[in-house]
PDB file of N, CA and C in Angstrom:
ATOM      1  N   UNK A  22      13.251   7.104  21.384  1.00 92.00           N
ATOM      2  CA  UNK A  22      12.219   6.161  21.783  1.00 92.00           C
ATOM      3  C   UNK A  22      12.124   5.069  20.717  1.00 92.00           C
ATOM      4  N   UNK A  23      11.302   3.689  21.281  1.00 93.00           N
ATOM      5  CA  UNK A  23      11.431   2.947  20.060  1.00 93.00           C
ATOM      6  C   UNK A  23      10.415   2.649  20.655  1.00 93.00           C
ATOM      7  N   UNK A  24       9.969   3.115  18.950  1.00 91.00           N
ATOM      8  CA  UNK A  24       7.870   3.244  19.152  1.00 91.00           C
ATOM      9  C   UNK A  24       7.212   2.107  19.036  1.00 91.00           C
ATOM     10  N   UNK A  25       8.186   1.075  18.359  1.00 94.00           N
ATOM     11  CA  UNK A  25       7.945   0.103  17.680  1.00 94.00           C
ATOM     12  C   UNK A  25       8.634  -1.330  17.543  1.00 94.00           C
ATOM     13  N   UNK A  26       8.233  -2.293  17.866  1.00 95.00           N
ATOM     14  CA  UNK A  26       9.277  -3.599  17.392  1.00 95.00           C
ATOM     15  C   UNK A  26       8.306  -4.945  16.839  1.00 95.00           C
ATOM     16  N   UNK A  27       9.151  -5.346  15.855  1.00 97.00           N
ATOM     17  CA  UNK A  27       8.508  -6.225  15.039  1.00 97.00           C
ATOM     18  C   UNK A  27       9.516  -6.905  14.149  1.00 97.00           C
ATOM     19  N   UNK A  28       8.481  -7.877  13.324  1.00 97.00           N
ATOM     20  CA  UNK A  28       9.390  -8.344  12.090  1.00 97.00           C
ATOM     21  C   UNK A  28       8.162  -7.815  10.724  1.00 97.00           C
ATOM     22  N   UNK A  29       9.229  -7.911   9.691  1.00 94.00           N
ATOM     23  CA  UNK A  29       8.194  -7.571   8.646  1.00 94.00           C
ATOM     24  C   UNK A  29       8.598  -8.738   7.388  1.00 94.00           C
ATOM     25  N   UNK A  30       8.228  -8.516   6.325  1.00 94.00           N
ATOM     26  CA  UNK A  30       8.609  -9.303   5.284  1.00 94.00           C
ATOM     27  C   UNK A  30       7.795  -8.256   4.007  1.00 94.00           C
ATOM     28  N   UNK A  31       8.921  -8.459   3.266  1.00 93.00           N
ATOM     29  CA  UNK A  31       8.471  -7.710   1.587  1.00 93.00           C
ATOM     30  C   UNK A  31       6.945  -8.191   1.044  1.00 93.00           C
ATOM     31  N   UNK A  32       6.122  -7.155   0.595  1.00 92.00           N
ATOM     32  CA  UNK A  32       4.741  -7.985  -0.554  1.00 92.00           C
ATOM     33  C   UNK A  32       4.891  -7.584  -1.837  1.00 92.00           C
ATOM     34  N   UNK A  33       4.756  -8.449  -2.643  1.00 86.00           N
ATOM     35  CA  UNK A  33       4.136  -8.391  -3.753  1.00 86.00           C
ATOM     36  C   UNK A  33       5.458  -9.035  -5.209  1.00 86.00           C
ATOM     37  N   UNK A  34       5.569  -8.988  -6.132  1.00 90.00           N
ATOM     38  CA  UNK A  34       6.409  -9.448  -7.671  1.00 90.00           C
ATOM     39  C   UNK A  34       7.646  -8.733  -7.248  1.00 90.00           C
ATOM     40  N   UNK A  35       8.031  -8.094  -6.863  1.00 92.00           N
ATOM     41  CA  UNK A  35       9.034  -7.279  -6.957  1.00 92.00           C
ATOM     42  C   UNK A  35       9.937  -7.205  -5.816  1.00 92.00           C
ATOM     43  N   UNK A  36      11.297  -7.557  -5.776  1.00 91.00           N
ATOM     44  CA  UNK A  36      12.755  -7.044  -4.724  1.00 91.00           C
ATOM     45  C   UNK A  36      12.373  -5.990  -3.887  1.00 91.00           C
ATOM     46  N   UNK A  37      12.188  -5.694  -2.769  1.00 87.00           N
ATOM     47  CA  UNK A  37      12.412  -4.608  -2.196  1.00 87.00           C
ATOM     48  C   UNK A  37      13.370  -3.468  -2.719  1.00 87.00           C
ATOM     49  N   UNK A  38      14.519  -3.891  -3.116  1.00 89.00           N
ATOM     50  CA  UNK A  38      15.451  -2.745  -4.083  1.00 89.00           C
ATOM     51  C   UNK A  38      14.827  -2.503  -5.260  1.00 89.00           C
ATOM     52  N   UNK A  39      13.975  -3.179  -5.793  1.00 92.00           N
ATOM     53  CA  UNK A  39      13.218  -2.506  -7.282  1.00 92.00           C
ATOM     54  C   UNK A  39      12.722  -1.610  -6.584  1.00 92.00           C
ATOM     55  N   UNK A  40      11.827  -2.221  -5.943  1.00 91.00           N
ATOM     56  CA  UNK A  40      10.625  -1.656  -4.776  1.00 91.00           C
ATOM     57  C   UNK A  40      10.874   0.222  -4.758  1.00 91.00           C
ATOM     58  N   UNK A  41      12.495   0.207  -4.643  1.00 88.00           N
ATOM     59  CA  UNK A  41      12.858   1.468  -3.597  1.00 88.00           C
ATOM     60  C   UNK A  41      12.796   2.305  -4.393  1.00 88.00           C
ATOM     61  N   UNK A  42      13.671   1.754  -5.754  1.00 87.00           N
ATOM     62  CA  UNK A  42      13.536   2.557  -6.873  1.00 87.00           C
ATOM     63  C   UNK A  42      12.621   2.980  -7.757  1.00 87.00           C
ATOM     64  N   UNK A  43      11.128   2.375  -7.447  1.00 88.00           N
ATOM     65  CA  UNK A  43       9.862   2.920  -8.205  1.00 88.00           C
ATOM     66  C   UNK A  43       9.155   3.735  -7.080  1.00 88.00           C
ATOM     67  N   UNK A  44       9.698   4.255  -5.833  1.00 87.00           N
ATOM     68  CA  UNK A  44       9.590   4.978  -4.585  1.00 87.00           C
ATOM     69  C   UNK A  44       7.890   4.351  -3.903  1.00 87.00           C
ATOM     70  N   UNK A  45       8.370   3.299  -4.632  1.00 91.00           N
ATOM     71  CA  UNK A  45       7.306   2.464  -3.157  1.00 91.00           C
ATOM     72  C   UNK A  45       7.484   1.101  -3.167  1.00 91.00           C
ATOM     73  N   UNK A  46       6.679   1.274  -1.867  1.00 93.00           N
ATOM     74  CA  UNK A  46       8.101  -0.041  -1.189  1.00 93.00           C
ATOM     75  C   UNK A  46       6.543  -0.961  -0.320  1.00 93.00           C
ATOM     76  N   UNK A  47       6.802  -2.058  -0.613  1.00 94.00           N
ATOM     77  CA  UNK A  47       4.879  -2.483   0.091  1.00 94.00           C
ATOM     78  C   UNK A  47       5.369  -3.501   0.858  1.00 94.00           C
ATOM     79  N   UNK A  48       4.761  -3.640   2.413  1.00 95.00           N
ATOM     80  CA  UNK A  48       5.535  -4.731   3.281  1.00 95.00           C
ATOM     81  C   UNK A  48       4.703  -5.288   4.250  1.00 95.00           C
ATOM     82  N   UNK A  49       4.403  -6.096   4.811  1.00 96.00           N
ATOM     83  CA  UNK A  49       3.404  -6.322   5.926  1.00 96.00           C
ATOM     84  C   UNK A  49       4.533  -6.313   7.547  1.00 96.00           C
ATOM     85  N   UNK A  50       4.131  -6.058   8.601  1.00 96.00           N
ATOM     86  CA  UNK A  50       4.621  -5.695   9.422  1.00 96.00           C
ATOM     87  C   UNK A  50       3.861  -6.556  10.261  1.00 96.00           C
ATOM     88  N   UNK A  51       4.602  -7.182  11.652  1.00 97.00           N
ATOM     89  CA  UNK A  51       4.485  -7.941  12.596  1.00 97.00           C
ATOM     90  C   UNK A  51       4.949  -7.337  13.321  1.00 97.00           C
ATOM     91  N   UNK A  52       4.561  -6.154  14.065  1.00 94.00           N
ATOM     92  CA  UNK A  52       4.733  -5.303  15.417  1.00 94.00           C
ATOM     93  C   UNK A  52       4.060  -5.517  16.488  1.00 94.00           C
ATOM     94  N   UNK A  53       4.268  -4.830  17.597  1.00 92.00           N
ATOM     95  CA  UNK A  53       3.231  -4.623  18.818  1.00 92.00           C
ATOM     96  C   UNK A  53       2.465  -3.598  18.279  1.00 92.00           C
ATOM     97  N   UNK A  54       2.634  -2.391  17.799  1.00 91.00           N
ATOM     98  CA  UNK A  54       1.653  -1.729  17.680  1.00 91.00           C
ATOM     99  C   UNK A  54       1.067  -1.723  16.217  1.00 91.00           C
ATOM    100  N   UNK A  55       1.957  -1.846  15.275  1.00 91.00           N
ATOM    101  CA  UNK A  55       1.645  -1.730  13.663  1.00 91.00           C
ATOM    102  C   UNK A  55       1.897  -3.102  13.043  1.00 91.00           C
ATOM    103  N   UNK A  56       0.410  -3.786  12.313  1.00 93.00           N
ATOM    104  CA  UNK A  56       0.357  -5.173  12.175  1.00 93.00           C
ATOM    105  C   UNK A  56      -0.243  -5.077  10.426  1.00 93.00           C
ATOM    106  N   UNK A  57       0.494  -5.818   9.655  1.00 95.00           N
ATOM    107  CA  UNK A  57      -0.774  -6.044   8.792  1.00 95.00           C
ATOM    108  C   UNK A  57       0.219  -5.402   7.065  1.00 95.00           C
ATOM    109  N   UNK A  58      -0.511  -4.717   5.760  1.00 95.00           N
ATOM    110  CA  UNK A  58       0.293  -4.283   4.845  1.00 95.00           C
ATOM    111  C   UNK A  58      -0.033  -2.998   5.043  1.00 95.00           C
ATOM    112  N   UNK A  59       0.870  -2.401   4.360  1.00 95.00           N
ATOM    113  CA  UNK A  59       1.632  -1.371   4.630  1.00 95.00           C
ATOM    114  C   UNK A  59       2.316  -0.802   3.362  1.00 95.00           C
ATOM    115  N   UNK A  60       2.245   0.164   2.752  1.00 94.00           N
ATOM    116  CA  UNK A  60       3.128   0.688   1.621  1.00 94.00           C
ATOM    117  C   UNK A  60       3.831   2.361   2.051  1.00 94.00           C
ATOM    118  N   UNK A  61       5.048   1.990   1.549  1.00 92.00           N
ATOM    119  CA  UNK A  61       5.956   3.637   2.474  1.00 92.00           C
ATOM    120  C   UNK A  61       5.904   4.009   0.644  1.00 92.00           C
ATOM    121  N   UNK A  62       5.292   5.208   0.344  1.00 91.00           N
ATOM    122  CA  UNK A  62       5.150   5.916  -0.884  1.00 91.00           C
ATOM    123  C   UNK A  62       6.210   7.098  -0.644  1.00 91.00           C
ATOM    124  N   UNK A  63       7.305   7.414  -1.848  1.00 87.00           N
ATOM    125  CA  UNK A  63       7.782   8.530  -2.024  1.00 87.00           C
ATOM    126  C   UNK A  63       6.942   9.438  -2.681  1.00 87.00           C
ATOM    127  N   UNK A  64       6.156  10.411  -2.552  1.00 81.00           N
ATOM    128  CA  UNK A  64       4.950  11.173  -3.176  1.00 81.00           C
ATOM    129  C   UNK A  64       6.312  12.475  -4.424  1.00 81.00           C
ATOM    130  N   UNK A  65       5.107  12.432  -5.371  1.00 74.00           N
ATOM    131  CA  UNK A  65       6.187  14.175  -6.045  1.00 74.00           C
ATOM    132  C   UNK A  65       5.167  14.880  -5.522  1.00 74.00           C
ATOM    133  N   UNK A  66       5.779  16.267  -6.522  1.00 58.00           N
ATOM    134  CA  UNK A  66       5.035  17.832  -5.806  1.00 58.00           C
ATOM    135  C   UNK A  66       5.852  17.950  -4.949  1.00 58.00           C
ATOM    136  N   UNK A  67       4.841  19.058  -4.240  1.00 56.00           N
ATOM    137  CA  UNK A  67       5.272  19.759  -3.213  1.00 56.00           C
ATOM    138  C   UNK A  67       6.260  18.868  -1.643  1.00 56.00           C
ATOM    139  N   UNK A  68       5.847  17.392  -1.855  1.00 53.00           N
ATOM    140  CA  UNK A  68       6.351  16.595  -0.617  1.00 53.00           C
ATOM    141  C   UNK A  68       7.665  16.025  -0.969  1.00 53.00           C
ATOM    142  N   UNK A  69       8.531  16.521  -2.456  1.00 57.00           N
ATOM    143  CA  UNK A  69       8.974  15.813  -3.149  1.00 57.00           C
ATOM    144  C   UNK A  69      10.595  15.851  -2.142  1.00 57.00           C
ATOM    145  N   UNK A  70      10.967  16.951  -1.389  1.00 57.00           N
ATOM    146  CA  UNK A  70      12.105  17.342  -0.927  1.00 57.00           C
ATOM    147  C   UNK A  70      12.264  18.620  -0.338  1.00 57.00           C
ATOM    148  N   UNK A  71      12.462  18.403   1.232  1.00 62.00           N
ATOM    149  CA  UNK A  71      12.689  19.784   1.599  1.00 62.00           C
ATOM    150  C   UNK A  71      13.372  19.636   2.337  1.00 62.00           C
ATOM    151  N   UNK A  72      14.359  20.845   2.630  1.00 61.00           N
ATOM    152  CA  UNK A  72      15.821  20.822   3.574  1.00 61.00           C
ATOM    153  C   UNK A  72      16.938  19.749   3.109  1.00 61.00           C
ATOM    154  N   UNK A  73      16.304  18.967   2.132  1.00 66.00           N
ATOM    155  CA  UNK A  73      17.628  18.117   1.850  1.00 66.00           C
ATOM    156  C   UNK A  73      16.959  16.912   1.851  1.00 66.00           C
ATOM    157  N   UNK A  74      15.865  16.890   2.493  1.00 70.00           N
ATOM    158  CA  UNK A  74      15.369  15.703   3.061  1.00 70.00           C
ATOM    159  C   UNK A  74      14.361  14.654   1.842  1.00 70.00           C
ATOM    160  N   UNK A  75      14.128  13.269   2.089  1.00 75.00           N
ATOM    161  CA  UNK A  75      13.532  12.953   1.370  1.00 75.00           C
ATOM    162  C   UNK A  75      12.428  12.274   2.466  1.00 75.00           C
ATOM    163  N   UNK A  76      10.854  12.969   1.593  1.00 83.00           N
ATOM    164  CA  UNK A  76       9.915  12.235   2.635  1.00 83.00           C
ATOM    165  C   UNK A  76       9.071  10.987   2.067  1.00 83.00           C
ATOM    166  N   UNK A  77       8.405  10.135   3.126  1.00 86.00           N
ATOM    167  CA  UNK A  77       8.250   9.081   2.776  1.00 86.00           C
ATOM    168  C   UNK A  77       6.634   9.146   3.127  1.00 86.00           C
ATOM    169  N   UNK A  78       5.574   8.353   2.962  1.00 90.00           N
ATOM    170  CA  UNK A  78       4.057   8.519   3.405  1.00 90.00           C
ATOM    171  C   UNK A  78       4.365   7.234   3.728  1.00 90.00           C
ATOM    172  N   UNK A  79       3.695   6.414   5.181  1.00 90.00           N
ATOM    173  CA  UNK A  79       3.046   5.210   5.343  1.00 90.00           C
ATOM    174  C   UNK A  79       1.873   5.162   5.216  1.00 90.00           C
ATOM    175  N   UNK A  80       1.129   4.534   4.688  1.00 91.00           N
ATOM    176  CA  UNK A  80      -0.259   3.968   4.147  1.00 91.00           C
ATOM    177  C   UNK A  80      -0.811   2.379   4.442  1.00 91.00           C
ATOM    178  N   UNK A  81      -1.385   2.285   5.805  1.00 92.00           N
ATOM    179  CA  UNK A  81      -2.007   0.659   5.785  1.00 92.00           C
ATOM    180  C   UNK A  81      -3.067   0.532   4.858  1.00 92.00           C
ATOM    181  N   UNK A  82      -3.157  -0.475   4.579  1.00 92.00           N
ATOM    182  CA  UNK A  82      -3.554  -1.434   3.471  1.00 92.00           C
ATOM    183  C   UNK A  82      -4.741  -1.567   4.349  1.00 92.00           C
ATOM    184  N   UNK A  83      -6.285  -1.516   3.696  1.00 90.00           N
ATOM    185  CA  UNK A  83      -7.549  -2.332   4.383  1.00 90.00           C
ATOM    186  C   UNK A  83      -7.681  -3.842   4.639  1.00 90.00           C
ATOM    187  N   UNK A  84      -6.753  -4.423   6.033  1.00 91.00           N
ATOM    188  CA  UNK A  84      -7.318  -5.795   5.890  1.00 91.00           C
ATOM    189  C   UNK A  84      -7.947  -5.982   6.982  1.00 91.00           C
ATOM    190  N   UNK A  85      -7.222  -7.318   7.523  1.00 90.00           N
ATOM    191  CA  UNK A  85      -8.055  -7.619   8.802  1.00 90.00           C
ATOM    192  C   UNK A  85      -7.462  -6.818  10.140  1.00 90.00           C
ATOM    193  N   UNK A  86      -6.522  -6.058   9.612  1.00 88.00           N
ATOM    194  CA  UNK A  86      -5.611  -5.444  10.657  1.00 88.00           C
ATOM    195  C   UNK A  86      -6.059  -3.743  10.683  1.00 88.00           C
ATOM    196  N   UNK A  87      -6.539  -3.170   9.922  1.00 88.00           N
ATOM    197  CA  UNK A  87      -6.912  -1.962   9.822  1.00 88.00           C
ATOM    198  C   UNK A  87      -8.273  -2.080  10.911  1.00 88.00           C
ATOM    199  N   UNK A  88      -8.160  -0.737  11.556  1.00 83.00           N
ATOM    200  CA  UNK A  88      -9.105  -0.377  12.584  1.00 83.00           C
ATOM    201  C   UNK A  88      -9.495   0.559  11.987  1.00 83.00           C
ATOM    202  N   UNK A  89     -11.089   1.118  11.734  1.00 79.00           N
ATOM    203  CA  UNK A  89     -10.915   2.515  11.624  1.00 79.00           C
ATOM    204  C   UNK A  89     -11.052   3.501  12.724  1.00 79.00           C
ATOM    205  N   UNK A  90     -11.387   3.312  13.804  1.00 79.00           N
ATOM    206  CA  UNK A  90     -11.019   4.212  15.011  1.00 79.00           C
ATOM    207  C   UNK A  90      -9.827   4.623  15.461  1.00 79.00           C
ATOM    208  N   UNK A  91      -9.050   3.661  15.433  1.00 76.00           N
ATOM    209  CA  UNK A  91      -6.971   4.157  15.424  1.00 76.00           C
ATOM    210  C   UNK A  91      -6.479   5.535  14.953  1.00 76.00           C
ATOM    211  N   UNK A  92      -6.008   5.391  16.134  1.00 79.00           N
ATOM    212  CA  UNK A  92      -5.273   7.113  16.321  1.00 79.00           C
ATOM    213  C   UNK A  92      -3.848   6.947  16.647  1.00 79.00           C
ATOM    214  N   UNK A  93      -3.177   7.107  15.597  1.00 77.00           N
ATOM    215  CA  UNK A  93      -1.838   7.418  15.752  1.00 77.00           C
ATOM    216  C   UNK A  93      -1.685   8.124  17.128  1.00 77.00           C
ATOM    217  N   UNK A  94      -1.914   9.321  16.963  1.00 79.00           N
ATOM    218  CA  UNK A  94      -2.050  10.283  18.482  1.00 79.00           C
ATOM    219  C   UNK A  94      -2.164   9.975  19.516  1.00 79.00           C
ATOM    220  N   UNK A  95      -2.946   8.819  19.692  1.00 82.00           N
ATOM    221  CA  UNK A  95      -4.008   7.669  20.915  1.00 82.00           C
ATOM    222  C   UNK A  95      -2.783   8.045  22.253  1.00 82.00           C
ATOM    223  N   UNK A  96      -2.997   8.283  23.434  1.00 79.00           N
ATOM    224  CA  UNK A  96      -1.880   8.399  24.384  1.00 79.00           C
ATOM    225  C   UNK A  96      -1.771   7.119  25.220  1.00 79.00           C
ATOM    226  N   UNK A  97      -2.267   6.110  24.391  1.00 75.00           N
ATOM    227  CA  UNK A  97      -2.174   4.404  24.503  1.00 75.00           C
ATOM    228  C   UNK A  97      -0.746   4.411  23.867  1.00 75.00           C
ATOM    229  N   UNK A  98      -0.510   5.026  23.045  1.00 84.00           N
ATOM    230  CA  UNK A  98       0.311   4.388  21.957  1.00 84.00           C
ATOM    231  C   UNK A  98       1.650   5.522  21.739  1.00 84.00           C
ATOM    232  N   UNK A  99       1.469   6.125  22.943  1.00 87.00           N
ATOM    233  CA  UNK A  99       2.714   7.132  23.524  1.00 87.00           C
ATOM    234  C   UNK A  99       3.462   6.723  24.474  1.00 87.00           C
ATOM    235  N   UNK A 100       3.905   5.634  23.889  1.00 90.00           N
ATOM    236  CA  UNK A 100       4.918   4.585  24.886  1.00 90.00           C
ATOM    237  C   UNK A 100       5.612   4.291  24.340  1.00 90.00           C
ATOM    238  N   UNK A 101       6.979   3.867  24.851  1.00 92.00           N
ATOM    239  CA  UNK A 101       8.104   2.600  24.334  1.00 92.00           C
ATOM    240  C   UNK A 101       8.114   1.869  24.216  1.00 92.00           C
ATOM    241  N   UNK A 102       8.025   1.003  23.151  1.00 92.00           N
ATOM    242  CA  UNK A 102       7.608  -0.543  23.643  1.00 92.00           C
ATOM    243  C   UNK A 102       8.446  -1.490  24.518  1.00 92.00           C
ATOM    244  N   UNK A 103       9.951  -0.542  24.772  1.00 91.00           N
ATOM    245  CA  UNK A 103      11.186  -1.358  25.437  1.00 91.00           C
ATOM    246  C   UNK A 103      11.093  -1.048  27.279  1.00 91.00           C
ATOM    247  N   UNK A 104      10.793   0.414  26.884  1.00 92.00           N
ATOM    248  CA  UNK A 104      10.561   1.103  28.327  1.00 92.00           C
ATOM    249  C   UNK A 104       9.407   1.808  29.232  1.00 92.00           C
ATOM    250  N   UNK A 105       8.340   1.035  28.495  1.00 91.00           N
ATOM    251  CA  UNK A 105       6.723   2.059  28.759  1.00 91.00           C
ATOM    252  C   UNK A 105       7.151   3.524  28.885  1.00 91.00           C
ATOM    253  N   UNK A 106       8.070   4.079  28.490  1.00 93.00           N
ATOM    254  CA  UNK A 106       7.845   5.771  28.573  1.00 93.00           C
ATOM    255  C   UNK A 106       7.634   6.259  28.109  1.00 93.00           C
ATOM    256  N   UNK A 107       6.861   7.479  27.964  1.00 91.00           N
ATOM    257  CA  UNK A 107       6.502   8.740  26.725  1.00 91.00           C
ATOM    258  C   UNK A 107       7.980   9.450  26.691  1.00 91.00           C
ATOM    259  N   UNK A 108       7.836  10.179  25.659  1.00 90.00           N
ATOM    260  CA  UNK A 108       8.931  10.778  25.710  1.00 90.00           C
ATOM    261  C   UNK A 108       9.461  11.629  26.516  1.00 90.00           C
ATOM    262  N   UNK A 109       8.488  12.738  26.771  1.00 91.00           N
ATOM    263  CA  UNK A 109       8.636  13.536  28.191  1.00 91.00           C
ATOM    264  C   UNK A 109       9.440  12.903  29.339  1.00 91.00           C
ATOM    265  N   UNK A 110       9.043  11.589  29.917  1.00 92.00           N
ATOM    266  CA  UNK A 110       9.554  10.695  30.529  1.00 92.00           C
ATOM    267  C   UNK A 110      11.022  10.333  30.255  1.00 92.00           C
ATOM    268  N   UNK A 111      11.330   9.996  29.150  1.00 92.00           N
ATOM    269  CA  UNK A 111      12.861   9.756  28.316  1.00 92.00           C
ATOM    270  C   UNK A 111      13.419  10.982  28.639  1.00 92.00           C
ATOM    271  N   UNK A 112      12.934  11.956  28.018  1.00 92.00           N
ATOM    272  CA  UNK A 112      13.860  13.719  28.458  1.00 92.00           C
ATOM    273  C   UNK A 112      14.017  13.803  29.834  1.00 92.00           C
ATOM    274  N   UNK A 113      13.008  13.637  30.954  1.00 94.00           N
ATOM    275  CA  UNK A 113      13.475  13.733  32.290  1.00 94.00           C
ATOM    276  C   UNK A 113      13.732  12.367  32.642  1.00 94.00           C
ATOM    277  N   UNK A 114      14.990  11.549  32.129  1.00 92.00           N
ATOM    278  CA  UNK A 114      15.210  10.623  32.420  1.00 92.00           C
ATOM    279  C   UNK A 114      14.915   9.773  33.697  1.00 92.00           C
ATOM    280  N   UNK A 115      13.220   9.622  33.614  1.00 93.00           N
ATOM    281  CA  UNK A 115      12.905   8.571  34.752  1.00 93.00           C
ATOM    282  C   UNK A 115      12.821   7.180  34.148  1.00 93.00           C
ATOM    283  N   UNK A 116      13.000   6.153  35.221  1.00 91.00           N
ATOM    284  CA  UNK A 116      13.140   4.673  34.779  1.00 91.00           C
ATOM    285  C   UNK A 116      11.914   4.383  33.982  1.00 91.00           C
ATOM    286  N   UNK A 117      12.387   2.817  33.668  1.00 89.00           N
ATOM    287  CA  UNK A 117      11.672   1.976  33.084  1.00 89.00           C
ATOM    288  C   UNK A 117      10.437   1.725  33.833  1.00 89.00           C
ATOM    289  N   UNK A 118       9.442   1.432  33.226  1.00 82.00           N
ATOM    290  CA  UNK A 118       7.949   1.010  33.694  1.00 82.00           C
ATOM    291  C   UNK A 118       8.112  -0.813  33.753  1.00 82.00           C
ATOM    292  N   UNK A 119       8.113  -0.635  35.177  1.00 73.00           N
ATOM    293  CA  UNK A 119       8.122  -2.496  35.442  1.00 73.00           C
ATOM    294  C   UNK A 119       7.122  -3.104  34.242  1.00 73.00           C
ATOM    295  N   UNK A 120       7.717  -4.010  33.689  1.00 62.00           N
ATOM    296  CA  UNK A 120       6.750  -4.824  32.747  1.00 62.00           C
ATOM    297  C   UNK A 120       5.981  -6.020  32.815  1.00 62.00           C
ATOM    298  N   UNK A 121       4.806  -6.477  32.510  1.00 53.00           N
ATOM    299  CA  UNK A 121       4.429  -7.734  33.103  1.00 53.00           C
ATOM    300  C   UNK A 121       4.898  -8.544  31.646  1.00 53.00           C
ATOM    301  N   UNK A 122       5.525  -9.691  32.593  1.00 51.00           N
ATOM    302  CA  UNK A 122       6.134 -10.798  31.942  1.00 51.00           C
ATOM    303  C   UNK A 122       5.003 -11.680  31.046  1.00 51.00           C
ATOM    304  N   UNK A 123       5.683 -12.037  29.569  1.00 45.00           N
ATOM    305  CA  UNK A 123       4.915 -12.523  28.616  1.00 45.00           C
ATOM    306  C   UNK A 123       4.777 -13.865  28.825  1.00 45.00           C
TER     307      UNK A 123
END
């Protein structure tokens, strides 16, 4: 599924490749669903690596784009933005949700 489409651009003194290497990375995002800043934190401890994997935290920034009622979960926001489908929908491969033109 593609939960998401946008453009973003880097914030703040620093390269995005510095950025990566002090394991945070701060960006504002121009999506349909996710708007505004944004920092992807590599956390230590316990979140530091498991299975191989390296995990990342997203964290919006309080601006004019933060809601505090927003629910990730929201079943508004259990769509495609390419194909209105939930995923369920994608697994039993039914079509696209006619879209109204922008």
């Amino acid at each position: 599924m593609v939960w998401d489409k946008g453009t973003y651009e880097p914030e703040g003194d620093l390269p995005p490749e510095e950025q990566l290497v002090r394991g945070e990375i701060k960006v504002v995002l121009h999506g349909k669903k996710l708007r505004g800043g944004f920092v992807f934190l590599r956390p230590g401890g316990r979140f530091v690596e498991r299975a191989g994997k390296k995990n990342w935290l997203l964290i919006k920034h309080r601006d004019e784009y933060a809601e505090p009622p927003w629910r990730i979960d929201s079943s508004a926001l259990d769509r495609s933005v390419l194909t209105g489908r939930t995923l369920k929908e994608i697994a039993e491969n039914r079509p696209a949700k006619k879209r109204a033109s922008a």
